[in-house]
XYZ file of C-alpha atoms in Angstrom:
686
model
C 97.980 125.250 61.678
C 99.900 122.929 64.323
C 98.863 125.637 66.785
C 95.389 123.964 66.908
C 96.939 120.990 68.650
C 98.235 123.087 71.440
C 94.972 125.275 71.691
C 93.014 121.833 72.056
C 95.120 119.681 73.980
C 96.766 122.101 76.427
C 93.587 122.612 78.845
C 93.568 118.719 78.794
C 97.052 118.743 80.038
C 96.207 121.519 82.572
C 93.545 119.603 83.592
C 95.293 116.349 84.385
C 98.114 117.972 86.295
C 95.572 120.001 88.460
C 93.206 117.262 89.122
C 96.075 114.587 90.048
C 98.381 116.944 91.712
C 95.439 118.520 93.565
C 96.498 119.650 97.069
C 99.994 118.461 96.310
C 100.415 121.297 94.272
C 99.108 123.776 96.171
C 96.214 126.555 95.455
C 98.392 128.825 93.458
C 100.257 126.451 91.469
C 97.159 124.637 90.186
C 95.591 127.797 89.488
C 98.601 129.287 87.683
C 98.948 126.120 85.348
C 95.126 125.839 84.447
C 94.881 129.665 83.844
C 97.814 130.032 82.043
C 97.037 127.221 79.651
C 93.839 128.999 78.827
C 95.522 132.280 78.031
C 98.024 130.362 75.594
C 94.960 128.956 73.995
C 93.004 132.090 73.836
C 96.024 133.974 72.418
C 96.792 131.570 69.620
C 93.162 131.386 68.919
C 92.429 135.095 67.992
C 95.155 134.842 65.107
C 93.417 132.089 63.367
C 90.002 133.857 63.792
C 91.456 137.191 62.211
C 93.036 135.169 59.327
C 89.524 134.218 58.152
C 88.306 137.466 59.139
C 90.950 138.876 56.798
C 90.779 136.268 53.913
C 94.143 134.906 54.654
C 93.471 131.689 56.213
C 91.825 128.681 54.483
C 89.776 125.644 55.849
C 92.157 122.679 57.170
C 91.914 119.344 58.712
C 94.544 118.176 61.030
C 94.882 114.565 61.533
C 95.328 113.589 65.042
C 95.143 109.874 64.781
C 93.290 106.868 63.459
C 90.249 106.054 65.560
C 88.104 103.275 64.135
C 88.278 100.837 61.082
C 85.331 98.548 61.309
C 83.979 97.224 58.149
C 82.367 100.456 56.290
C 82.740 102.449 59.279
C 85.978 104.103 59.179
C 86.993 107.675 60.920
C 89.960 109.218 62.294
C 90.314 111.632 65.118
C 90.789 114.800 63.461
C 90.343 118.648 64.008
C 88.715 120.580 61.605
C 89.464 124.278 61.405
C 87.382 126.620 59.344
C 85.766 129.746 59.650
C 82.824 128.463 62.243
C 85.279 126.658 64.214
C 87.320 129.854 64.380
C 84.481 131.712 65.717
C 83.755 129.199 68.218
C 87.581 128.778 69.411
C 87.855 132.679 70.394
C 84.360 132.688 72.030
C 85.216 129.342 74.144
C 88.872 130.230 74.983
C 88.437 133.847 75.731
C 85.571 133.527 77.954
C 87.095 130.479 79.570
C 90.397 132.353 80.127
C 88.642 135.449 81.786
C 86.473 132.719 83.776
C 89.626 131.487 85.172
C 91.059 134.348 85.827
C 87.734 135.907 87.720
C 87.860 132.381 89.669
C 91.317 133.451 91.053
C 89.076 136.019 93.071
C 85.801 134.416 93.538
C 87.082 131.077 94.834
C 89.872 132.531 96.814
C 88.627 130.906 100.089
C 87.278 127.728 98.730
C 89.438 124.783 100.031
C 88.817 122.808 97.084
C 90.204 125.293 94.338
C 92.555 122.769 92.308
C 89.703 120.447 91.814
C 87.500 123.522 90.745
C 90.096 124.488 88.099
C 90.702 121.291 86.730
C 87.061 120.954 86.249
C 87.067 124.112 84.447
C 89.728 123.137 82.072
C 88.480 119.714 81.393
C 85.106 121.570 80.492
C 87.099 123.712 78.067
C 88.824 120.956 76.329
C 85.678 118.846 75.815
C 83.886 122.056 74.272
C 87.122 122.820 72.016
C 86.871 118.794 70.961
C 83.174 119.233 69.938
C 83.579 122.249 67.787
C 86.796 120.903 66.091
C 85.016 117.761 65.453
C 85.499 116.457 61.764
C 83.161 113.748 62.162
C 79.770 112.983 64.239
C 81.039 110.471 66.670
C 84.200 113.125 67.432
C 81.166 115.522 67.744
C 79.529 113.365 70.222
C 82.483 112.732 72.311
C 82.866 116.442 73.194
C 79.146 116.649 73.512
C 79.119 114.034 76.169
C 82.414 115.487 77.626
C 80.749 118.730 78.537
C 77.637 117.183 79.898
C 80.015 115.037 82.151
C 82.319 118.369 83.237
C 79.099 120.442 83.543
C 77.773 117.947 86.178
C 81.193 117.943 88.102
C 80.764 121.848 87.972
C 77.166 122.383 88.916
C 77.724 119.842 91.636
C 80.722 121.102 92.678
C 79.805 121.822 96.304
C 78.739 118.447 96.724
C 77.942 118.788 100.485
C 74.853 121.093 99.627
C 72.035 118.930 98.531
C 70.582 121.448 96.593
C 73.584 121.290 94.069
C 73.760 117.622 93.868
C 70.050 117.495 92.899
C 70.756 120.108 90.339
C 73.453 118.526 88.804
C 71.799 115.352 88.822
C 68.884 117.086 87.110
C 71.018 118.417 84.250
C 72.755 115.273 83.751
C 69.436 113.474 83.462
C 67.530 115.924 81.154
C 70.598 116.081 78.914
C 70.289 112.443 78.229
C 67.026 112.686 77.200
C 68.122 115.086 74.270
C 71.258 112.917 73.671
C 69.245 109.860 73.143
C 67.659 112.036 70.304
C 70.660 112.900 69.254
C 72.335 109.392 69.117
C 69.466 108.113 66.937
C 70.064 110.927 64.667
C 73.650 109.872 64.561
C 72.750 106.409 63.856
C 70.069 107.328 61.094
C 72.451 109.665 59.533
C 75.188 106.689 59.096
C 72.202 104.215 58.011
C 71.402 106.735 55.379
C 74.976 108.349 54.241
C 77.261 105.435 55.344
C 79.369 108.010 57.026
C 79.943 109.675 59.866
C 82.270 112.135 57.898
C 80.606 115.535 58.170
C 82.140 117.033 54.843
C 80.900 113.668 53.074
C 77.427 113.800 54.592
C 76.907 117.469 53.756
C 78.244 117.057 50.478
C 75.464 114.090 49.753
C 72.520 115.626 51.612
C 70.822 117.841 48.807
C 70.790 114.379 46.919
C 68.537 113.130 49.821
C 65.955 115.512 49.392
C 62.791 114.207 48.719
C 63.807 110.657 49.912
C 61.888 108.979 52.812
C 62.528 106.540 55.409
C 60.633 104.194 57.766
C 60.252 105.539 61.023
C 57.900 104.538 63.816
C 55.605 102.447 61.566
C 55.428 105.498 58.820
C 57.056 106.834 55.606
C 58.645 109.852 56.550
C 60.917 112.279 54.512
C 64.422 111.176 55.527
C 66.171 114.354 55.956
C 63.102 115.680 58.009
C 63.312 112.686 60.250
C 67.241 113.001 60.755
C 67.393 116.742 61.640
C 64.279 116.628 64.112
C 66.310 113.691 66.015
C 69.432 115.854 65.728
C 67.670 118.876 66.853
C 66.484 117.052 70.043
C 69.651 116.852 71.119
C 70.406 120.524 70.829
C 67.032 121.244 72.622
C 68.680 119.548 75.651
C 72.033 120.736 75.565
C 70.899 124.406 74.502
C 67.691 124.164 77.113
C 65.240 124.887 74.600
C 61.192 124.451 75.672
C 60.648 121.180 77.212
C 64.090 120.204 77.660
C 64.766 123.448 79.705
C 64.207 122.603 82.996
C 67.819 121.888 84.050
C 69.152 125.187 83.069
C 67.917 127.633 86.067
C 68.645 124.679 88.673
C 72.314 124.851 87.250
C 72.680 128.306 89.151
C 73.382 126.105 92.390
C 77.204 125.932 91.062
C 79.632 128.590 91.553
C 78.750 131.819 89.789
C 81.888 131.442 87.446
C 80.488 128.110 86.157
C 77.276 129.881 85.147
C 79.187 132.408 83.191
C 81.110 129.491 81.554
C 78.236 127.127 80.950
C 75.460 129.634 80.179
C 77.296 132.362 78.162
C 79.529 130.936 75.561
C 80.028 127.115 75.944
C 77.702 124.171 77.000
C 74.362 126.024 75.903
C 75.624 127.044 72.737
C 76.697 123.713 71.621
C 73.115 122.984 70.164
C 73.167 126.230 67.957
C 76.756 125.497 66.718
C 75.871 121.939 65.700
C 72.732 122.982 63.710
C 74.867 125.843 61.895
C 77.572 123.365 61.390
C 74.837 120.873 59.554
C 73.044 123.676 58.229
C 73.359 122.147 54.397
C 71.774 119.073 55.852
C 68.941 121.390 57.524
C 68.271 123.247 54.143
C 66.959 119.839 53.042
C 64.526 119.290 55.788
C 61.775 121.818 55.672
C 59.686 120.492 58.587
C 62.773 120.122 60.558
C 63.367 124.044 60.097
C 59.763 124.851 61.047
C 60.638 122.905 64.196
C 63.535 124.764 65.016
C 61.783 128.015 64.282
C 58.826 127.396 66.460
C 60.454 125.800 69.368
C 62.983 128.509 69.340
C 60.258 131.493 69.153
C 58.275 129.751 71.955
C 61.491 129.463 74.250
C 62.366 133.100 73.625
C 58.815 134.073 74.794
C 58.449 131.298 77.598
C 61.919 132.254 79.190
C 61.139 136.148 78.954
C 57.756 135.815 80.826
C 59.427 133.686 83.518
C 62.434 136.011 83.927
C 60.209 139.023 84.574
C 59.271 137.495 87.857
C 62.108 135.979 89.485
C 64.227 137.682 92.395
C 67.119 135.490 92.698
C 69.624 137.686 90.406
C 71.304 134.507 88.794
C 68.112 133.004 88.022
C 66.952 136.277 85.962
C 70.056 136.024 84.012
C 69.655 132.290 83.658
C 66.476 132.656 81.890
C 67.732 135.256 79.950
C 70.247 133.201 78.531
C 67.461 130.573 77.795
C 65.341 133.395 75.841
C 68.725 134.490 73.916
C 69.181 130.935 72.767
C 65.792 130.904 71.443
C 66.435 133.839 69.432
C 69.561 132.064 68.191
C 67.475 128.863 67.046
C 64.695 130.720 65.173
C 67.319 132.721 63.255
C 68.690 129.447 62.242
C 65.219 128.074 61.639
C 64.590 130.833 59.056
C 67.743 130.148 57.355
C 70.104 133.038 58.809
C 72.910 130.816 59.990
C 75.418 133.398 59.997
C 73.326 135.723 62.129
C 72.482 133.119 64.488
C 76.191 132.703 65.020
C 76.669 136.416 65.065
C 74.134 136.610 68.169
C 76.058 133.698 69.776
C 79.300 135.653 69.347
C 77.837 138.775 70.817
C 75.937 137.013 73.692
C 79.048 135.569 74.839
C 80.684 138.683 75.760
C 77.832 140.515 77.440
C 76.140 137.342 79.178
C 79.381 136.259 80.566
C 79.591 139.929 81.464
C 76.104 139.951 83.172
C 76.868 136.728 84.951
C 80.468 137.460 86.384
C 79.084 141.361 87.415
C 76.164 139.325 89.530
C 79.135 137.597 90.926
C 80.883 140.227 91.964
C 77.471 141.876 93.445
C 76.954 138.570 95.191
C 80.661 138.859 96.701
C 80.075 142.346 97.839
C 76.689 141.199 99.193
C 77.758 138.295 101.612
C 76.265 136.014 99.086
C 73.029 137.396 99.181
C 71.070 136.523 95.650
C 67.587 137.958 96.173
C 67.378 141.355 94.540
C 64.923 142.595 96.943
C 67.912 142.925 99.702
C 70.202 144.929 97.523
C 69.711 148.646 96.402
C 71.862 151.325 96.213
C 74.976 149.695 95.296
C 76.041 151.913 92.517
C 78.019 154.151 94.461
C 79.552 150.976 96.820
C 80.667 148.892 93.946
C 81.018 151.450 90.813
C 83.087 149.458 88.648
C 80.709 146.513 88.884
C 78.085 148.922 88.516
C 79.398 150.309 84.971
C 80.083 146.927 83.816
C 76.834 145.340 84.597
C 75.104 148.660 83.053
C 77.373 148.140 79.829
C 75.866 144.444 79.864
C 72.381 145.525 80.191
C 72.552 148.257 77.168
C 73.831 145.093 75.079
C 71.412 142.665 75.923
C 68.506 145.303 75.783
C 69.707 146.272 72.313
C 70.535 149.781 72.803
C 71.663 151.785 69.833
C 70.650 154.326 66.892
C 69.408 152.992 63.912
C 70.488 155.972 61.448
C 74.062 155.954 62.921
C 74.414 152.354 62.622
C 75.892 152.249 66.058
C 74.890 150.392 69.425
C 75.791 147.938 71.699
C 76.322 144.277 70.848
C 72.983 143.147 70.901
C 71.605 146.000 69.055
C 73.480 144.615 65.915
C 72.725 140.824 66.319
C 69.343 140.969 68.283
C 67.866 143.479 65.490
C 69.674 141.457 62.453
C 67.596 138.421 63.673
C 64.096 140.093 63.882
C 64.880 141.280 60.461
C 65.776 138.298 59.109
C 62.483 136.588 60.608
C 60.529 139.183 58.863
C 62.471 138.923 55.932
C 61.684 135.218 55.433
C 58.286 136.171 54.416
C 56.488 133.085 55.584
C 53.930 132.676 58.284
C 56.064 130.743 60.574
C 58.791 133.658 60.044
C 56.591 136.363 61.319
C 55.275 134.212 64.066
C 58.931 134.055 65.139
C 59.266 138.068 64.609
C 56.519 138.677 67.002
C 57.370 136.426 69.637
C 60.941 137.869 69.283
C 59.688 141.242 69.466
C 57.581 140.629 72.227
C 60.165 138.856 74.125
C 62.425 142.223 73.609
C 60.270 144.003 75.617
C 60.412 141.704 78.374
C 63.619 141.498 78.146
C 64.255 145.167 78.545
C 61.836 145.338 81.342
C 63.516 142.358 83.332
C 67.092 143.563 82.653
C 66.284 147.160 83.720
C 64.369 145.683 86.800
C 67.470 143.901 87.890
C 69.642 147.015 87.407
C 67.222 149.204 89.193
C 66.469 146.681 92.167
C 70.344 146.274 92.803
C 71.896 149.818 92.045
C 69.252 152.215 92.731
C 66.750 153.205 95.263
C 67.540 152.882 99.131
C 69.654 149.991 100.535
C 67.747 147.321 101.969
C 70.769 145.242 103.351
C 70.022 144.744 106.794
C 66.857 142.991 106.000
C 69.204 140.071 104.805
C 70.102 137.332 106.955
C 73.380 136.738 105.067
C 74.249 140.475 105.899
C 73.187 140.023 109.402
C 75.389 137.517 109.720
C 78.164 139.456 108.415
C 77.401 142.390 110.863
C 77.014 139.942 114.070
C 80.378 138.346 113.225
C 81.958 141.669 113.466
C 83.222 141.652 109.864
C 82.432 142.302 106.245
C 83.961 139.381 104.794
C 82.316 135.811 104.783
C 84.093 133.260 106.982
C 83.904 130.834 104.346
C 83.565 131.599 100.617
C 81.689 127.918 100.026
C 77.933 128.464 100.464
C 77.607 124.876 100.899
C 79.139 125.194 104.566
C 76.865 128.269 105.168
C 73.753 128.416 106.897
C 70.521 128.922 104.619
C 69.622 132.374 104.406
C 65.994 131.934 105.908
C 64.612 133.523 102.605
C 62.292 131.644 100.399
C 63.905 133.012 97.280
C 62.017 130.419 95.182
C 58.464 131.036 96.359
C 58.515 134.563 98.055
C 55.881 137.279 97.024
C 56.938 140.995 96.367
C 56.871 142.905 99.889
C 54.515 145.389 100.260
C 57.371 148.091 100.606
C 61.051 148.093 100.364
C 62.101 149.573 103.486
C 65.596 150.704 104.198
C 68.648 150.328 105.999
C 72.190 149.436 106.100
C 72.572 148.034 109.376
C 76.384 149.210 109.603
C 77.364 147.114 106.320
C 79.556 148.267 103.958
C 79.722 146.402 100.590
C 83.111 146.250 98.967
C 84.511 146.336 95.394
C 85.776 142.749 94.166
C 89.439 142.210 93.613
C 91.332 142.996 90.461
C 91.337 139.405 89.594
C 87.568 139.726 89.044
C 87.592 143.336 87.940
C 89.956 142.782 84.986
C 87.699 140.115 83.227
C 84.871 142.733 83.630
C 86.435 145.134 81.970
C 87.723 142.887 78.755
C 83.859 141.557 78.777
C 82.643 145.293 78.758
C 84.610 146.105 75.755
C 83.270 143.174 74.170
C 79.817 144.010 75.124
C 80.197 147.579 73.513
C 81.987 146.880 70.599
C 81.420 143.146 69.482
C 78.731 144.020 67.245
C 79.723 147.156 65.684
C 82.931 145.904 64.515
C 81.845 142.344 63.244
C 78.530 143.105 61.790
C 79.591 143.205 58.098
C 81.869 139.778 58.262
C 79.266 137.707 60.166
C 75.773 138.903 58.573
C 76.791 140.486 54.792
C 80.129 138.293 54.113
C 79.468 135.212 52.298
C 83.379 135.146 51.556
C 84.072 135.205 55.612
C 82.119 131.987 56.196
C 83.653 130.299 52.839
C 81.329 127.512 52.846
C 81.437 126.584 56.649
C 77.737 127.102 56.842
C 74.651 127.545 54.513
C 74.720 131.165 53.369
C 71.121 132.527 52.194
C 72.281 135.159 50.071
C 68.486 136.039 49.057
C 67.536 136.201 52.690
C 70.448 138.462 53.663
C 69.096 140.858 50.784
C 65.438 140.434 52.040
C 66.849 141.314 55.703
C 67.982 144.715 54.466
C 64.877 145.613 52.541
C 62.441 145.299 55.416
C 60.053 148.108 56.478
C 61.248 150.838 58.653
C 59.118 150.036 61.558
C 60.600 146.403 61.512
C 64.001 147.608 61.803
C 63.017 150.052 64.604
C 60.631 147.426 66.745
C 63.516 146.270 68.710
C 64.463 149.748 69.881
C 61.015 150.782 70.219
C 60.029 147.674 72.749
C 63.442 148.355 74.577
C 62.258 151.915 75.417
C 59.049 150.700 76.718
C 60.507 148.044 78.735
C 62.814 150.499 80.410
C 59.960 152.978 80.810
C 57.776 150.368 82.705
C 60.581 149.079 84.722
C 61.181 152.577 85.938
C 57.787 153.511 87.049
C 57.652 150.168 88.564
C 60.932 150.098 90.649
C 61.912 153.687 90.892
C 58.859 156.242 90.643
C 56.385 153.935 92.566
C 57.547 150.732 94.194
C 54.086 149.650 95.147
C 53.435 148.814 91.293
C 54.658 145.448 91.376
C 52.802 144.245 94.396
C 49.566 145.470 93.093
C 50.302 144.037 89.612
C 51.118 140.583 91.176
C 47.778 140.993 92.914
C 45.715 141.998 90.163
C 47.153 139.640 87.745
C 46.790 136.789 90.129
C 46.667 133.434 88.266
C 48.763 134.811 85.530
C 51.729 136.148 87.511
C 51.727 132.890 89.747
C 52.106 130.806 86.237
C 54.748 133.090 85.155
C 56.515 133.039 88.784
C 56.171 129.191 88.885
C 57.967 128.787 85.452
C 54.354 127.497 83.647
C 54.399 124.764 86.069
C 56.678 122.582 83.839
C 58.825 121.033 86.873
C 55.428 120.194 88.528
C 54.116 118.755 85.220
C 56.850 116.406 84.952
C 57.041 115.432 88.443
C 53.241 114.223 87.982
C 53.678 112.646 84.566
C 57.139 111.363 84.649
C 58.840 111.227 88.028
C 55.808 109.862 90.051
C 54.655 106.990 87.672
C 58.673 106.459 87.402
C 58.954 105.863 90.937
C 55.780 103.972 91.443
C 56.859 101.462 88.427
C 60.412 101.254 90.390
C 58.627 100.495 93.773
C 56.521 97.793 92.126
C 59.311 96.316 90.461
C 61.453 96.307 93.293
C 58.797 95.119 95.911
C 56.860 92.799 93.529
C 59.217 91.370 91.060
C 62.635 91.864 92.504
C 61.961 91.063 96.181
C 58.832 89.240 95.736
C 59.768 87.083 92.913
C 63.315 87.017 91.929
C 64.835 87.027 95.262
C 61.965 84.978 96.712
C 62.289 82.117 94.491
C 66.192 82.847 93.400
C 68.680 83.261 95.971
C 66.439 83.446 98.882
C 64.542 80.595 97.760
C 67.610 78.546 97.246
C 68.835 79.560 100.451
C 65.529 78.631 102.133
C 65.754 75.222 100.510
C 69.203 74.439 101.814
C 68.198 75.533 105.133
C 64.917 73.206 105.535
C 67.114 70.452 103.781
C 69.865 70.568 106.230
C 67.188 70.429 109.088
C 65.777 67.233 107.196
C 69.140 65.687 106.731
C 69.917 66.557 110.475
C 67.381 64.133 111.544
C 69.272 61.323 110.005
C 72.599 61.799 111.574
C 71.859 59.550 114.665
C 75.574 58.563 115.243
C 74.304 54.809 115.206
C 75.944 52.418 112.581
C 72.496 50.268 112.152
C 70.758 53.608 110.921
C 73.213 54.501 108.322
C 73.187 50.738 107.209
C 69.392 50.780 107.020
C 69.733 53.878 104.717
C 72.404 52.429 102.593
C 70.256 49.240 102.423
C 67.022 50.864 101.601
C 69.141 52.997 98.860
C 70.458 49.792 97.214
C 66.915 48.583 96.774
C 65.782 51.598 95.224
C 68.334 51.680 93.138
C 67.789 48.092 91.820
C 63.940 48.780 91.438
C 64.933 51.487 89.228
C 67.329 49.528 87.087
C 64.675 46.699 86.850
C 61.474 48.532 86.031
């Protein structure tokens, strides 16, 4: 399976060439090299996946080089290829290749295209290193690599202060989670005396019931290790508590949002938990934590998504919510189902993000949905693509025919697994997931109705007014960092009393072919991915071939749940669709009335449960206060005062005193020498 070396390292080579060649290569050459490399990796990844799907491939480890030999700590740089890796390979390379192609059109007028495409390819390489890791240190290398690349991509428009702030926020919040991940790796090596993933998973069952000293207490060893590792997953996959970076990451270009939030970085935590699933199965408390956090995140993000007006933020909170589904599926022991939702989610979420980018492209970079409306006839191809993505994420399908869009198969399987688990926590996760499915349907159709139906409200946008007054429909500069602020307060706006119509002579245009082709491919995934792969991901232990822990009893219970449980997701989907239709098509005054009547609840959801404000007062302000104290009192007032500044003061004053003895008269110097000689003799005698 030597092709795995090409799959992993070709994006790195492309990133190096495009990055260092930069403008000397030119935009077209840099884009061609990076995009071509990703399509080669994608083409080589699918046969590997289909080989495992058909049962003709077997797990293999490809040695790259000897890495560390230090006492008992020994490991190589090796690429593990099994079913779990194969699933991630096709997800990462497919979405990344399509994002590269999409970026040809979206970033066409940006002057820094070689740098952007180099960052994209570097990100893909880091993610591929993560999912092919054969040991925890190599996984951590990829883990930190995607963190670095995401920082570069989110802050790509570095002239834009909000983009820099968002990049730093993502980097810092992920460092908090990474501290837990590092402690988990250290603890795992301490307990198992190895960082080899196969060796750890083989030895893990024997450690069930063992205890370890941690924070002054005796705790279950496996629970401590798995909870620490899961803290790392919480940061990378934006789970409740460490989620605050995800919405702000929308400051990066839209292709970045699709790449980071659909199939790659945010799914790293889910992949890690599934990769170490035999280890987590020996840690019941850790699994309970995973289930609770996942279910809570699922509901939290869905409530926030119902109130946002920025089209990309709505989809970002949707991502956060869908990741919650994946985690509580893993928490109840349905690791194959969690990976199935990761697989289908990659297609429809990338489709929604890239579709939103196509809308933004058509609307002169306007992201506030209140200034959209009636776009389905103006950009029909984008409309049909986003409609397919919406049908997929809301789980539209017919149970009795076992046919539906991607989310119908994977999300329903998660809810059925949570109920089938039979525990109180499993039932809690089921109800949280069901309520979140209701809200998901509402905010997804709300997005569609505000964007593609109703009256055109384009002229109220200052972005559109700028385009009209400039005398053309195309933006003068594709880089929002160089454009003037819109004038809207997207973050703190309140629904207007009514939606006033008007086009102002502006005519939205469909995106170029390079943007539409990826939308078409992802549309096929959103429609067929669930139907085609359900049996393999959910019901086939042979398919997984030991790459994850497969609970056959739970899968049996999943299929035996009551009919009402099986229909729950479809019922709430219809309720959410109906509510959105009434509020945004039939009577557009309902949202304002609801916001007024709900009052504090609406503002609580709209302000993201005030997590940012809470963290500002609990962590940021005390940290800045301590920083000022140490800067003023300790650094300047003590260290500098009595250190370098004090020494300089002594030298200065000493030179003034010494200067007085420099009279230029010989008898003065003779007197000083005589006094020094007398003092020396006195010291020797006494």
